[in-house]
Amino acid sequence: MPSLEHAYACGDGRRRELSAPRLRVDTPERAGLDRTELGRLVRGVRGLTTGEHPWAAGVVVVAGRGPVIAAREAAGWAVRYGSYDPETDAGVELPPAARVPMTVDTPFDLASLTKLFTSVAAVQQIERGTLGMDARVGAYLPEFRAAAEHGITVRQLLTHTSGLRPELPLYDCADDTARLALLRAEAPSGEPGTYLYSDLNMLLLQFVLERVTGRALDALVHEGITRPLGMTATGFGPCPGAAATEDQRRPWAKADRGMLRGVVHDENAWALGGVAGHAGLFGTGPDLAVFCRTLLAGGQYGPARILGPDFVELLLTPPGLGFAVDQPWFMGELAGGGAAGHTGFTGTSLVLDPATDTFLVLLANTVHPRRRPPDSGPRAAAATRLARAVQGS
């Protein structure tokens, strides 16, 4: 277990350390990046919103190296469609005057990027000694009898090795009592210790965190991460100015909610009131760049420290605690040297690469006006351009 020599600087009166450089917008050359390759990255992102069948209605990209943001670009629309027409398999476009252009500061439904914040909140408690990495969930939540009986651990939740199935239909339960009963009774469907990506891991982790701290997850994320880092545009919804997501209707979705904007897309997170360990956060590209820069700087941004360097390393060391590590399918040529990140179902993603001190935030509303089979090719292509920009610098 790493030492506890590093203290937070979150406005709670504890020791502050020397400031780490804050992000600034500057030229590719000042970031140590090749201008030509970075230009290709930006042009490629712009092209994702064009054509008869665009990858997304709108896209935001923020990329950089060290403390320098070398690319900030928005393209397309935050709101383009009023509904989805299943007869024509196309979106019903709003009149031009009713559409909302995408901007760099448009908030997005971050979907599963929420898991990264839940994971950081958990590692903060591990650093403080209030949560044991290899402690059994049943030690904190004895009423979650199935998890307790099968010896599921905190580490297994963070690494998606608990054996829990990907999700449960909490959105079909009559009320919170029924949802909680379903979660408490859920036993692993796979062999514990083997990888099986599951939203349920982060839901259980949320309950553990709330039990050991006596604080709700949204408060833990705000007080321990977004407030000290100055991420004022990041938080759990509702978020009225966010990019629109889906015209959510059965049979393609799991609930009939209509065109969604500013309320969480994930049906289970919605059923749980919008605050969940696996989904529910809204945020912007510039805010996520701060989050990436903080981790690349060993847990510190400006005067604020949210984790000690040893615990950031613990978070990002393969297989990663909440973070995916070296996944070429969305990291492109950044993968292979310890790059870490995640994707979100609504079209969001981020990658940070400690080896080159680079980061890439690519946010898109790919589910607007309705969900499609996932395609991370554009994410991988953008990450590859960033990797080549480093190689050519």
Coordinates of C-alpha atoms in Angstrom, one line a residue:
M1 CA 0.0 0.0 0.0
P2 CA 1.5 3.4 -0.9
S3 CA 2.3 5.8 1.9
L4 CA 0.0 8.6 3.1
E5 CA 2.6 11.3 2.9
H6 CA 0.6 13.5 0.5
A7 CA -2.1 15.7 1.8
Y8 CA -5.1 17.2 0.1
A9 CA -5.6 20.9 -0.5
C10 CA -9.3 21.0 -0.9
G11 CA -10.2 24.0 1.3
D12 CA -10.6 21.9 4.4
G13 CA -7.7 23.4 6.4
R14 CA -5.1 20.7 5.7
R15 CA -1.6 21.3 4.5
R16 CA -1.2 22.9 1.0
E17 CA 1.7 22.0 -1.3
L18 CA 3.4 24.0 -4.1
S19 CA 1.0 24.8 -7.0
A20 CA 1.1 22.8 -10.1
P21 CA 0.7 24.7 -13.4
R22 CA -2.8 25.4 -14.6
L23 CA -3.9 24.8 -18.1
R24 CA -3.5 27.6 -20.6
V25 CA -4.4 27.9 -24.3
D26 CA -1.4 28.2 -26.5
T27 CA 0.1 27.1 -29.8
P28 CA 0.9 23.5 -30.7
E29 CA 4.6 24.4 -30.8
R30 CA 4.5 25.6 -27.1
A31 CA 2.9 22.3 -26.3
G32 CA 5.6 20.3 -28.0
L33 CA 3.1 19.1 -30.7
D34 CA 3.3 19.0 -34.4
R35 CA 1.0 21.6 -35.9
T36 CA 0.3 19.6 -39.1
E37 CA -0.8 16.5 -37.3
L38 CA -2.9 18.5 -34.8
G39 CA -4.5 20.3 -37.7
R40 CA -5.5 16.9 -39.2
L41 CA -6.9 15.9 -35.8
V42 CA -9.1 19.0 -35.8
R43 CA -10.2 18.6 -39.4
G44 CA -11.1 15.0 -38.8
V45 CA -13.3 15.9 -35.8
R46 CA -15.1 18.6 -37.8
G47 CA -15.9 16.1 -40.4
L48 CA -17.7 13.8 -38.0
T49 CA -20.7 16.1 -38.0
T50 CA -21.1 16.4 -41.8
G51 CA -22.6 14.3 -44.5
E52 CA -25.9 12.4 -44.9
H53 CA -25.2 10.1 -42.0
P54 CA -22.9 12.0 -39.6
W55 CA -21.1 10.2 -36.7
A56 CA -22.7 12.7 -34.3
A57 CA -24.9 15.7 -34.5
G58 CA -22.2 17.7 -32.6
V59 CA -18.7 17.3 -31.3
V60 CA -16.2 19.0 -29.0
V61 CA -12.5 18.2 -28.9
V62 CA -10.0 19.5 -26.4
A63 CA -6.4 18.2 -26.7
G64 CA -3.0 19.2 -25.3
R65 CA 0.3 18.4 -23.8
G66 CA 1.6 19.4 -20.4
P67 CA -0.1 22.5 -19.2
V68 CA -1.0 23.6 -22.7
I69 CA -4.3 23.2 -24.5
A70 CA -3.3 23.2 -28.1
A71 CA -6.6 22.4 -29.7
R72 CA -10.2 23.5 -28.7
E73 CA -12.8 23.0 -31.3
A74 CA -16.6 22.6 -31.6
A75 CA -18.6 21.5 -34.6
G76 CA -22.2 20.7 -35.5
W77 CA -25.2 21.0 -33.2
A78 CA -26.0 20.6 -29.5
V79 CA -29.6 20.3 -30.6
R80 CA -30.4 19.4 -34.2
Y81 CA -33.5 17.1 -34.1
G82 CA -36.9 17.4 -32.5
S83 CA -37.6 13.7 -32.7
Y84 CA -36.7 10.4 -34.4
D85 CA -38.9 8.9 -37.1
P86 CA -38.8 5.1 -37.0
E87 CA -40.6 4.9 -40.4
T88 CA -37.8 6.7 -42.2
D89 CA -35.1 5.7 -39.7
A90 CA -34.0 9.4 -39.6
G91 CA -34.2 12.3 -37.3
V92 CA -36.8 15.0 -37.7
E93 CA -34.7 18.1 -38.1
L94 CA -35.7 21.3 -36.3
P95 CA -36.0 24.5 -38.2
P96 CA -32.6 26.2 -38.5
A97 CA -33.7 29.0 -36.0
A98 CA -34.6 26.4 -33.4
R99 CA -31.4 24.4 -33.5
V100 CA -28.7 25.0 -30.9
P101 CA -25.1 25.3 -32.2
M102 CA -22.4 23.3 -30.4
T103 CA -19.8 25.4 -28.5
V104 CA -16.6 24.4 -26.7
D105 CA -18.4 25.1 -23.4
T106 CA -21.5 23.0 -24.1
P107 CA -22.1 20.5 -21.3
F108 CA -22.6 16.9 -22.2
D109 CA -24.2 13.9 -20.5
L110 CA -21.0 12.2 -19.6
A111 CA -22.5 8.7 -19.2
S112 CA -19.9 6.2 -18.1
L113 CA -17.2 8.8 -17.7
T114 CA -19.0 9.2 -14.4
K115 CA -17.3 5.9 -13.3
L116 CA -14.0 7.7 -13.4
F117 CA -15.2 10.2 -10.8
T118 CA -16.6 7.5 -8.6
S119 CA -13.3 5.6 -8.8
V120 CA -11.3 8.7 -7.8
A121 CA -13.7 9.3 -4.9
A122 CA -13.1 5.7 -3.8
V123 CA -9.3 6.0 -4.1
Q124 CA -9.5 9.2 -2.0
Q125 CA -11.1 7.1 0.7
I126 CA -8.5 4.4 0.3
E127 CA -5.8 7.1 0.7
R128 CA -7.4 8.4 3.8
G129 CA -7.6 4.9 5.3
T130 CA -11.4 4.9 5.6
L131 CA -11.8 2.2 2.8
G132 CA -9.9 -1.0 2.3
M133 CA -8.8 -1.9 -1.2
D134 CA -9.2 -5.6 -0.5
A135 CA -12.0 -5.3 2.1
R136 CA -15.2 -7.2 1.4
V137 CA -18.2 -5.2 0.4
G138 CA -20.2 -7.2 3.0
A139 CA -18.0 -5.6 5.7
Y140 CA -19.6 -2.2 4.8
L141 CA -22.9 -3.3 3.4
P142 CA -24.0 -6.5 5.3
E143 CA -27.6 -6.0 4.0
F144 CA -26.2 -6.6 0.4
R145 CA -26.4 -10.3 1.2
A146 CA -25.5 -11.7 -2.2
A147 CA -22.3 -9.6 -2.5
A148 CA -21.5 -10.5 1.1
E149 CA -22.0 -14.2 0.6
H150 CA -19.8 -14.3 -2.5
G151 CA -17.0 -12.3 -0.9
I152 CA -17.0 -9.5 -3.4
T153 CA -14.2 -7.0 -2.7
V154 CA -13.7 -3.3 -3.3
R155 CA -10.8 -4.1 -5.6
Q156 CA -13.1 -6.3 -7.7
L157 CA -15.7 -3.5 -8.0
L158 CA -13.0 -1.1 -9.2
T159 CA -11.5 -3.6 -11.7
H160 CA -14.8 -5.0 -13.0
T161 CA -13.8 -8.5 -11.7
S162 CA -16.7 -9.1 -9.3
G163 CA -18.6 -11.4 -11.7
L164 CA -21.7 -9.2 -11.5
R165 CA -23.7 -9.0 -14.7
P166 CA -23.5 -5.8 -16.8
E167 CA -26.8 -4.3 -15.5
L168 CA -30.2 -4.9 -13.9
P169 CA -33.6 -3.6 -15.1
L170 CA -33.9 -1.1 -12.2
Y171 CA -35.9 1.1 -14.5
D172 CA -38.7 -1.4 -14.5
C173 CA -39.0 -1.6 -10.7
A174 CA -42.1 0.0 -9.1
D175 CA -40.2 2.1 -6.6
D176 CA -36.9 2.6 -4.8
T177 CA -37.6 -0.1 -2.3
A178 CA -37.9 -2.7 -5.1
R179 CA -34.8 -1.3 -6.8
L180 CA -32.8 -1.7 -3.6
A181 CA -34.1 -5.2 -3.0
L182 CA -33.0 -6.2 -6.5
L183 CA -29.5 -4.9 -6.0
R184 CA -29.1 -6.5 -2.6
A185 CA -30.1 -9.9 -3.9
E186 CA -27.9 -9.8 -7.0
A187 CA -25.3 -12.5 -7.0
P188 CA -22.3 -12.8 -9.4
S189 CA -23.3 -14.4 -12.7
G190 CA -19.7 -14.9 -13.8
E191 CA -16.6 -16.3 -12.1
P192 CA -15.2 -13.7 -9.6
G193 CA -11.8 -12.6 -10.5
T194 CA -12.5 -12.6 -14.3
Y195 CA -13.2 -9.4 -16.1
L196 CA -16.8 -8.5 -16.9
Y197 CA -17.6 -4.9 -17.4
S198 CA -20.6 -4.0 -15.2
D199 CA -22.5 -0.8 -14.2
L200 CA -23.4 -2.7 -11.0
N201 CA -19.9 -2.5 -9.8
M202 CA -20.0 1.2 -9.6
L203 CA -23.5 1.2 -8.2
L204 CA -22.3 -1.0 -5.3
L205 CA -19.2 1.2 -4.9
Q206 CA -21.5 4.2 -4.6
F207 CA -23.4 2.5 -1.7
V208 CA -20.1 1.6 0.0
L209 CA -18.8 5.2 -0.3
E210 CA -22.0 6.7 1.0
R211 CA -21.9 4.2 3.9
V212 CA -18.3 4.9 5.0
T213 CA -18.5 8.7 4.6
G214 CA -22.0 9.4 5.5
R215 CA -22.2 11.7 2.4
A216 CA -24.1 11.3 -0.9
L217 CA -22.1 10.6 -4.0
D218 CA -22.9 13.9 -5.6
A219 CA -21.6 15.7 -2.5
L220 CA -18.4 13.5 -2.5
V221 CA -17.7 14.3 -6.1
H222 CA -18.4 18.0 -5.7
E223 CA -16.4 18.5 -2.4
G224 CA -13.6 16.2 -3.2
I225 CA -13.0 16.7 -7.0
T226 CA -14.9 19.3 -8.9
R227 CA -14.9 22.2 -6.4
P228 CA -11.2 22.1 -5.5
L229 CA -10.3 21.8 -9.2
G230 CA -12.5 24.6 -10.2
M231 CA -14.6 22.4 -12.5
T232 CA -17.7 24.6 -12.1
A233 CA -19.5 23.2 -15.2
T234 CA -19.3 19.6 -14.0
G235 CA -22.0 18.0 -11.8
F236 CA -24.9 15.7 -11.6
G237 CA -28.0 16.9 -13.5
P238 CA -30.4 18.3 -14.3
C239 CA -28.4 20.4 -16.7
P240 CA -30.8 22.4 -19.0
G241 CA -28.2 23.7 -21.4
A242 CA -26.6 20.4 -22.2
A243 CA -26.4 18.8 -25.6
A244 CA -29.5 16.8 -26.5
T245 CA -29.2 13.0 -26.5
E246 CA -32.0 10.6 -27.5
D247 CA -35.6 10.5 -28.5
Q248 CA -35.9 7.7 -25.9
R249 CA -38.7 5.3 -26.8
R250 CA -39.2 1.6 -26.8
P251 CA -38.3 -0.7 -28.5
W252 CA -34.9 0.7 -29.2
A253 CA -34.7 2.1 -25.6
K254 CA -35.7 0.8 -22.2
A255 CA -38.1 3.5 -21.3
D256 CA -40.5 6.0 -23.0
R257 CA -39.2 9.4 -22.2
G258 CA -39.1 11.4 -25.4
M259 CA -36.3 13.7 -26.6
L260 CA -33.9 14.1 -23.8
R261 CA -31.9 17.2 -23.0
G262 CA -30.3 18.1 -19.7
V263 CA -31.6 14.9 -17.9
V264 CA -29.6 11.7 -17.7
H265 CA -29.8 9.4 -20.7
D266 CA -29.0 6.2 -18.8
E267 CA -32.3 4.5 -17.8
N268 CA -31.0 3.1 -14.5
A269 CA -29.4 6.3 -13.4
W270 CA -32.7 8.1 -14.3
A271 CA -34.6 5.5 -12.2
L272 CA -32.2 6.2 -9.3
G273 CA -32.9 10.0 -9.4
G274 CA -30.1 11.0 -11.6
V275 CA -27.2 10.4 -9.2
A276 CA -25.5 7.0 -9.7
G277 CA -22.0 5.6 -9.5
H278 CA -22.0 4.6 -13.2
A279 CA -23.8 7.5 -14.9
G280 CA -25.4 10.9 -14.2
L281 CA -22.6 13.5 -14.4
F282 CA -22.7 16.3 -16.9
G283 CA -19.6 18.3 -17.9
T284 CA -17.7 20.2 -20.5
G285 CA -14.6 19.6 -22.6
P286 CA -12.5 22.3 -20.8
D287 CA -13.5 20.9 -17.4
L288 CA -12.5 17.4 -18.4
A289 CA -9.2 18.7 -19.6
V290 CA -8.6 20.0 -16.1
F291 CA -9.5 16.5 -14.7
C292 CA -7.0 14.9 -17.2
R293 CA -4.3 17.4 -16.4
T294 CA -4.7 16.9 -12.6
L295 CA -4.1 13.2 -12.9
L296 CA -1.1 13.7 -15.3
A297 CA 0.3 16.1 -12.7
G298 CA 0.1 13.5 -10.0
G299 CA -3.2 14.6 -8.5
Q300 CA -2.6 18.3 -8.3
Y301 CA -3.9 21.3 -10.2
G302 CA -2.9 24.8 -9.1
P303 CA -2.9 24.8 -5.3
A304 CA -5.4 21.9 -5.1
R305 CA -4.4 18.3 -4.6
I306 CA -7.2 15.7 -4.8
L307 CA -4.9 12.6 -4.6
G308 CA -1.3 11.9 -3.8
P309 CA 1.0 10.8 -6.7
D310 CA 1.3 7.3 -5.4
F311 CA -2.4 6.9 -5.4
V312 CA -2.8 8.4 -8.9
E313 CA -0.3 5.7 -10.0
L314 CA -2.4 3.1 -8.2
L315 CA -5.5 4.4 -10.1
L316 CA -3.8 4.2 -13.5
T317 CA -1.6 1.1 -13.2
P318 CA -2.9 -1.8 -15.3
P319 CA -5.5 -3.1 -15.2
G320 CA -6.7 0.3 -13.8
L321 CA -9.1 1.2 -11.1
G322 CA -12.2 2.3 -13.0
F323 CA -9.9 3.5 -15.8
A324 CA -9.3 1.4 -18.9
V325 CA -5.6 1.1 -19.7
D326 CA -4.1 0.7 -23.2
Q327 CA -7.3 0.0 -25.2
P328 CA -6.5 0.5 -28.9
W329 CA -10.1 0.3 -29.9
F330 CA -10.6 3.9 -28.7
M331 CA -7.1 5.0 -27.8
G332 CA -5.5 4.3 -31.2
E333 CA -1.8 4.7 -31.2
L334 CA -1.8 6.3 -27.7
A335 CA -2.3 2.8 -26.4
G336 CA 0.6 0.6 -25.5
G337 CA 2.5 2.8 -23.1
G338 CA 0.1 3.1 -20.2
A339 CA -2.5 5.5 -21.6
A340 CA -5.7 5.4 -19.5
G341 CA -9.2 6.6 -20.1
H342 CA -12.8 5.6 -20.7
T343 CA -15.8 6.0 -23.1
G344 CA -19.4 6.8 -22.5
F345 CA -22.5 5.5 -24.2
T346 CA -23.7 8.9 -25.2
G347 CA -20.6 9.5 -27.3
T348 CA -18.1 10.8 -24.7
S349 CA -14.5 9.8 -24.1
L350 CA -11.2 10.9 -22.7
V351 CA -7.7 9.6 -22.8
L352 CA -4.6 10.7 -20.8
D353 CA -1.1 9.4 -21.5
P354 CA 1.5 9.7 -18.8
A355 CA 4.3 8.6 -21.1
T356 CA 3.8 11.6 -23.4
D357 CA 2.0 13.9 -20.9
T358 CA -0.8 14.3 -23.4
F359 CA -4.6 14.3 -23.1
L360 CA -7.6 14.1 -25.5
V361 CA -11.2 14.8 -24.6
L362 CA -13.7 14.0 -27.4
L363 CA -17.3 14.7 -26.5
A364 CA -20.1 13.9 -29.0
N365 CA -23.9 13.4 -28.8
T366 CA -23.8 10.3 -31.0
V367 CA -27.2 9.1 -29.7
H368 CA -29.0 12.2 -31.0
P369 CA -31.7 11.5 -32.2
R370 CA -31.4 7.8 -31.4
R371 CA -28.8 5.2 -30.3
R372 CA -26.8 3.3 -32.9
P373 CA -24.3 0.5 -32.8
P374 CA -21.2 1.9 -31.1
D375 CA -18.4 3.0 -33.4
S376 CA -15.2 4.1 -31.7
G377 CA -13.2 4.4 -34.9
P378 CA -13.3 8.2 -34.8
R379 CA -12.1 8.2 -31.2
A380 CA -9.1 6.0 -32.1
A381 CA -8.3 8.1 -35.2
A382 CA -8.2 11.3 -33.1
A383 CA -6.0 9.6 -30.5
T384 CA -3.7 8.4 -33.2
R385 CA -3.3 11.9 -34.6
L386 CA -2.4 13.2 -31.2
A387 CA 0.2 10.4 -30.8
R388 CA 1.7 11.2 -34.1
A389 CA 1.7 14.9 -33.2
V390 CA 4.0 14.0 -30.3
Q391 CA 6.2 11.8 -32.5
G392 CA 6.6 14.6 -35.1
S393 CA 7.3 17.4 -32.6

